[in-house]
CSV table of C-alpha atoms and ligand atoms in Angstrom, one decimal:
chain,number,residue,atom,x,y,z
A,1,MET,CA,4.9,-30.9,9.3
A,2,LYS,CA,4.6,-32.7,12.5
A,3,ASN,CA,4.4,-36.6,13.0
A,4,ILE,CA,3.4,-37.7,9.6
A,5,PRO,CA,6.2,-39.6,7.9
A,6,TYR,CA,8.3,-37.8,5.0
A,7,SER,CA,7.7,-40.3,2.2
A,8,GLU,CA,4.1,-40.1,3.0
A,9,ARG,CA,3.7,-36.3,2.8
A,10,ALA,CA,2.2,-34.7,0.0
A,11,THR,CA,4.6,-33.3,-3.1
A,12,ILE,CA,3.7,-29.7,-2.9
A,13,LEU,CA,6.2,-28.7,-5.8
A,14,LYS,CA,8.4,-30.4,-8.3
A,15,ALA,CA,11.1,-29.4,-10.8
A,16,THR,CA,12.3,-31.8,-13.3
A,17,ASN,CA,14.8,-31.7,-15.6
A,18,VAL,CA,15.0,-27.6,-15.0
A,19,ASN,CA,17.6,-26.2,-17.7
A,20,LYS,CA,18.3,-22.5,-18.1
A,21,PHE,CA,21.0,-20.3,-20.2
A,22,PHE,CA,21.7,-17.2,-20.5
A,23,LEU,CA,22.7,-15.8,-23.6
A,24,ASP,CA,24.1,-12.2,-22.9
A,25,PRO,CA,27.0,-11.5,-23.3
A,26,VAL,CA,27.7,-15.1,-24.4
A,27,LYS,CA,26.0,-18.1,-24.2
A,28,PHE,CA,25.9,-19.6,-20.4
A,29,GLN,CA,24.3,-22.8,-19.0
A,30,VAL,CA,23.5,-21.2,-15.5
A,31,LEU,CA,21.1,-24.5,-14.3
A,32,LYS,CA,21.9,-27.8,-15.2
A,33,ASP,CA,19.2,-30.5,-15.1
A,34,ILE,CA,17.6,-29.5,-11.9
A,35,SER,CA,15.2,-31.9,-10.3
A,36,PHE,CA,13.5,-31.9,-7.1
A,37,GLU,CA,10.7,-32.1,-5.1
A,38,VAL,CA,9.5,-30.0,-1.9
A,39,LYS,CA,6.7,-31.3,0.7
A,40,LYS,CA,3.9,-29.9,1.9
A,41,GLY,CA,5.1,-27.9,5.1
A,42,GLU,CA,8.5,-28.6,4.4
A,43,PHE,CA,11.4,-25.9,5.6
A,44,LEU,CA,13.6,-26.5,2.4
A,45,SER,CA,16.9,-24.4,2.6
A,46,ILE,CA,18.8,-23.9,-0.7
A,47,VAL,CA,22.9,-23.3,-0.2
A,48,GLY,CA,26.1,-23.2,-2.4
A,49,LYS,CA,29.0,-20.6,-3.3
A,50,SER,CA,27.8,-17.2,-4.8
A,51,GLY,CA,27.3,-17.4,-8.5
A,52,CYS,CA,26.1,-21.1,-8.5
A,53,GLY,CA,22.5,-20.0,-9.6
A,54,LYS,CA,20.0,-20.0,-6.6
A,55,SER,CA,18.8,-16.9,-7.3
A,56,THR,CA,18.0,-18.0,-10.8
A,57,LEU,CA,16.7,-21.2,-9.7
A,58,LEU,CA,14.4,-19.5,-7.0
A,59,TYR,CA,13.3,-16.8,-9.7
A,60,ILE,CA,12.3,-19.7,-12.1
A,61,LEU,CA,10.2,-21.5,-8.7
A,62,SER,CA,8.6,-18.3,-8.2
A,63,THR,CA,7.2,-18.5,-11.6
A,64,MET,CA,8.4,-15.2,-12.6
A,65,ASP,CA,10.8,-16.5,-14.9
A,66,THR,CA,9.4,-18.3,-17.7
A,67,ALA,CA,12.5,-18.8,-19.8
A,68,TYR,CA,13.6,-22.1,-18.8
A,69,ASP,CA,13.2,-25.7,-20.2
A,70,GLY,CA,11.9,-28.2,-18.3
A,71,LEU,CA,8.7,-28.6,-16.3
A,72,LEU,CA,7.8,-26.9,-12.9
A,73,GLU,CA,4.6,-28.3,-11.1
A,74,MET,CA,2.9,-27.6,-8.4
A,75,ASN,CA,0.5,-29.7,-6.4
A,76,GLY,CA,0.6,-32.4,-9.5
A,77,LYS,CA,-0.3,-29.2,-11.8
A,78,SER,CA,1.8,-28.0,-14.6
A,79,LEU,CA,3.0,-24.2,-14.1
A,80,THR,CA,5.0,-24.6,-17.2
A,81,GLY,CA,3.2,-23.1,-20.3
A,82,LEU,CA,0.5,-20.9,-18.2
A,83,THR,CA,0.0,-17.4,-19.1
A,84,GLN,CA,1.7,-14.6,-17.8
A,85,ASN,CA,-2.0,-13.4,-16.3
A,86,GLN,CA,-2.2,-17.0,-15.0
A,87,LEU,CA,0.9,-17.0,-13.4
A,88,ALA,CA,0.5,-13.7,-11.5
A,89,ALA,CA,-3.1,-14.8,-10.4
A,90,PHE,CA,-1.1,-18.2,-9.3
A,91,ARG,CA,1.3,-16.2,-7.6
A,92,ASN,CA,-1.2,-14.1,-6.1
A,93,GLU,CA,-3.1,-16.4,-4.1
A,94,HIS,CA,-0.2,-19.4,-3.4
A,95,LEU,CA,3.2,-17.5,-3.0
A,96,GLY,CA,4.5,-15.1,-0.6
A,97,PHE,CA,8.1,-13.6,-1.2
A,98,VAL,CA,10.7,-12.3,1.6
A,99,PHE,CA,13.9,-10.9,-0.1
A,100,GLN,CA,17.1,-9.6,1.6
A,101,PHE,CA,16.0,-6.1,0.4
A,102,HIS,CA,12.3,-5.6,1.4
A,103,PHE,CA,10.9,-3.6,-1.1
A,104,LEU,CA,8.6,-1.3,1.2
A,105,LEU,CA,6.5,1.2,-0.3
A,106,PRO,CA,8.0,4.1,1.9
A,107,GLU,CA,5.5,6.8,1.7
A,108,PHE,CA,3.1,3.9,3.0
A,109,THR,CA,2.4,2.9,6.3
A,110,ALA,CA,3.2,-0.6,7.6
A,111,LEU,CA,-0.5,-1.6,7.9
A,112,GLN,CA,-1.2,-0.5,4.2
A,113,ASN,CA,2.3,-2.1,2.9
A,114,VAL,CA,0.8,-5.4,4.2
A,115,MET,CA,-2.7,-4.8,3.4
A,116,LEU,CA,-1.7,-4.6,-0.5
A,117,PRO,CA,-1.5,-8.0,-1.5
A,118,GLY,CA,-4.4,-8.6,0.2
A,119,LEU,CA,-6.1,-5.9,-1.6
A,120,LYS,CA,-4.8,-7.3,-4.9
A,121,LEU,CA,-6.2,-10.6,-4.5
A,122,GLY,CA,-9.9,-9.6,-3.6
A,123,LYS,CA,-11.0,-12.5,-1.7
A,124,PHE,CA,-11.6,-10.5,1.4
A,125,SER,CA,-13.4,-7.1,2.3
A,126,SER,CA,-10.9,-4.4,3.1
A,127,LYS,CA,-12.0,-4.4,6.5
A,128,GLU,CA,-11.3,-8.3,6.8
A,129,ILE,CA,-7.8,-7.2,5.3
A,130,GLU,CA,-7.3,-4.7,7.8
A,131,GLU,CA,-7.7,-7.2,10.6
A,132,ARG,CA,-5.5,-9.9,8.7
A,133,ALA,CA,-2.8,-7.1,8.2
A,134,TYR,CA,-3.1,-6.4,12.2
A,135,GLN,CA,-2.8,-10.1,12.9
A,136,LYS,CA,0.0,-10.5,10.6
A,137,LEU,CA,1.9,-7.6,12.2
A,138,LYS,CA,1.3,-8.9,15.6
A,139,LEU,CA,3.0,-12.3,14.7
A,140,VAL,CA,5.9,-10.1,13.5
A,141,ASP,CA,5.7,-8.1,16.6
A,142,MET,CA,5.1,-5.2,14.7
A,143,HIS,CA,1.5,-4.2,15.5
A,144,GLU,CA,2.7,-1.3,17.7
A,145,HIS,CA,4.1,0.4,14.2
A,146,ALA,CA,1.0,-0.4,12.5
A,147,LEU,CA,0.5,3.4,11.5
A,148,LYS,CA,4.2,4.5,10.8
A,149,PRO,CA,5.6,5.1,7.3
A,150,SER,CA,7.6,2.1,6.6
A,151,SER,CA,10.1,4.9,5.9
A,152,LYS,CA,10.6,5.7,9.4
A,153,LEU,CA,11.3,1.9,10.5
A,154,SER,CA,14.3,0.6,11.1
A,155,GLY,CA,15.7,-2.1,8.8
A,156,GLY,CA,15.3,-5.1,10.7
A,157,GLN,CA,11.9,-3.7,11.4
A,158,GLN,CA,11.1,-3.0,7.7
A,159,GLN,CA,12.1,-6.9,7.3
A,160,ARG,CA,9.7,-7.9,9.6
A,161,VAL,CA,6.7,-5.7,8.1
A,162,ALA,CA,8.0,-7.4,4.6
A,163,ILE,CA,7.3,-10.7,6.3
A,164,ALA,CA,4.1,-9.7,7.6
A,165,ARG,CA,2.9,-8.6,3.5
A,166,ALA,CA,4.3,-11.8,2.5
A,167,LEU,CA,2.0,-13.9,5.1
A,168,ILE,CA,-1.2,-11.4,4.3
A,169,ASN,CA,-2.6,-14.2,1.7
A,170,ASP,CA,-1.9,-17.3,4.0
A,171,PRO,CA,0.5,-18.6,0.9
A,172,THR,CA,1.1,-22.1,0.3
A,173,ILE,CA,4.5,-21.6,0.1
A,174,VAL,CA,7.2,-18.7,1.6
A,175,MET,CA,10.1,-18.3,-0.4
A,176,GLY,CA,12.9,-16.5,0.7
A,177,ASP,CA,16.5,-14.8,-1.3
A,178,GLU,CA,18.6,-14.3,1.4
A,179,PRO,CA,16.1,-13.4,4.0
A,180,THR,CA,18.2,-12.4,6.9
A,181,GLY,CA,21.2,-11.4,4.9
A,182,ASN,CA,20.9,-8.2,6.0
A,183,LEU,CA,19.3,-8.6,9.5
A,184,ASP,CA,21.3,-8.9,13.0
A,185,LYS,CA,21.1,-11.8,15.1
A,186,ALA,CA,17.8,-10.6,17.0
A,187,ASN,CA,15.9,-10.1,13.9
A,188,SER,CA,17.4,-13.3,12.1
A,189,ASP,CA,16.1,-15.3,14.9
A,190,MET,CA,12.7,-14.3,14.6
A,191,VAL,CA,12.4,-14.7,11.0
A,192,TYR,CA,13.7,-18.1,11.4
A,193,SER,CA,11.4,-18.7,14.5
A,194,ILE,CA,8.2,-17.2,12.3
A,195,PHE,CA,9.2,-20.0,9.2
A,196,ARG,CA,9.7,-22.4,12.0
A,197,ASP,CA,6.4,-22.1,13.3
A,198,ILE,CA,4.3,-21.5,9.9
A,199,SER,CA,5.8,-24.4,8.7
A,200,HIS,CA,5.2,-26.7,11.5
A,201,ASN,CA,2.0,-25.5,12.5
A,202,ASN,CA,0.3,-24.3,9.5
A,203,GLY,CA,2.0,-26.9,7.0
A,204,GLN,CA,3.3,-24.0,4.9
A,205,THR,CA,6.1,-24.8,2.9
A,206,ILE,CA,9.5,-22.4,3.3
A,207,ILE,CA,12.2,-22.4,0.3
A,208,THR,CA,14.6,-20.0,1.1
A,209,VAL,CA,17.9,-19.3,-0.3
A,210,THR,CA,20.9,-18.8,2.4
A,211,HIS,CA,24.1,-18.3,3.4
A,212,ASP,CA,23.5,-18.4,7.1
A,213,PRO,CA,24.4,-21.9,8.5
A,214,ASP,CA,22.3,-21.8,11.4
A,215,PHE,CA,19.1,-20.9,9.5
A,216,ALA,CA,19.7,-23.7,7.2
A,217,GLU,CA,20.8,-26.2,10.1
A,218,GLY,CA,17.4,-25.2,11.6
A,219,GLY,CA,15.3,-25.9,8.7
A,220,ASP,CA,14.3,-29.7,7.6
A,221,ARG,CA,16.3,-30.2,4.6
A,222,ILE,CA,19.2,-28.4,3.1
A,223,ILE,CA,19.9,-28.9,-0.8
A,224,GLU,CA,23.2,-28.0,-1.9
A,225,MET,CA,24.0,-26.7,-5.3
A,226,SER,CA,27.5,-26.0,-7.2
A,227,ASP,CA,28.2,-24.5,-10.3
A,228,GLY,CA,24.5,-24.7,-11.9
A,229,HIS,CA,23.8,-28.4,-10.7
A,230,ILE,CA,22.6,-29.7,-7.4
A,231,ILE,CA,25.2,-31.7,-5.7
A,232,SER,CA,23.0,-33.1,-2.6
A,233,HIS,CA,19.5,-33.2,-2.1
A,234,GLY,CA,20.1,-33.2,1.8
A,235,HIS,CA,18.2,-35.7,4.3
A,236,GLU,CA,14.9,-34.9,5.7
A,237,LYS,CA,15.4,-34.4,9.5
A,238,THR,CA,12.9,-36.3,11.7
A,239,VAL,CA,10.6,-33.6,13.4
A,240,GLN,CA,9.6,-34.5,17.1
B,301,ADP,N1,20.4,-11.7,-16.2
B,301,ADP,C1,21.2,-12.2,-16.1
B,301,ADP,N2,22.4,-12.6,-17.5
B,301,ADP,C2,23.6,-12.9,-17.6
B,301,ADP,N3,23.9,-13.8,-16.8
B,301,ADP,C3,23.2,-13.7,-15.4
B,301,ADP,C4,22.1,-13.0,-15.2
B,301,ADP,N4,21.9,-13.2,-13.8
B,301,ADP,C5,22.5,-14.1,-13.3
B,301,ADP,N5,23.9,-14.3,-14.2
B,301,ADP,C6,24.8,-15.1,-14.2
B,301,ADP,O1,24.5,-16.5,-13.5
B,301,ADP,C7,25.1,-17.0,-12.5
B,301,ADP,C8,24.2,-17.5,-11.1
B,301,ADP,O2,23.8,-16.3,-10.8
B,301,ADP,P1,22.7,-15.9,-9.2
B,301,ADP,O3,21.5,-17.0,-10.1
B,301,ADP,O4,22.7,-15.0,-9.1
B,301,ADP,O5,23.5,-16.6,-8.5
B,301,ADP,P2,23.7,-17.0,-6.9
B,301,ADP,O6,22.3,-16.6,-6.3
B,301,ADP,O7,24.0,-18.5,-6.3
B,301,ADP,O8,24.6,-16.1,-6.2
B,301,ADP,C9,26.3,-16.3,-11.9
B,301,ADP,O9,27.5,-16.3,-12.9
B,301,ADP,C10,25.5,-14.5,-12.6
B,301,ADP,O10,26.7,-13.8,-12.8
B,302,MG,MG1,21.9,-14.9,-5.6
């Protein structure tokens, strides 16, 4: 978000003393006392060597994994301890996900794939959801392919559709695990520009795990992990 000093921005997501163990095949602590905050409209990247716990952390932040110790809050309200149904409703309304592998339904058109989370949320009529889906496809420059089955699109095009799908409900937070991991430079740049735009101009928060240094550097802050710890919380950049 532009023009608001970092310290005065609202905290949107907060993790406090998150610890996680995997028990199989042996007991092993994958996350070690993770505490951090993310501000509204912040574009945050999480980096670190393969195996240090980034995906495990993101999975907890996404509320999909509830088997952890510690506290997760959004907008000052605890997400820890909510029922699976409450969490599913929360995810539908507030979170959008972009993964390295997009998981589109191959037989469905691009448009139908983008509409799905909108229909699931049930906040708008199907006509409105269709219009919104076209807008999101336009944002990723895929509106001309709206009626093609997603299986007929290239990898980069499918990833752009997956982004449109993640944005259909105007999520408060967009989470990505290696969202550009599978893309060429042109498509990576487009994903970056969209994330930059929606964080700056809509105040949507971006949290991405990435190996791409340009992508991470272009955001507002980088958190670095090593062996289950946060070893640097990064420095927020001054946004002009
Ligand atoms: N379901 C699981 N059961 C046991 N160990 C796991 C499981 N998932 C991941 N791990 C281990 O936890 C560590 C962190 O994994 P992960 O979060 O995927 O790392 P990163 O995303 O940083 O590469 C790795 O050592 C991985 O092998
Ligand atoms: Mg990972």
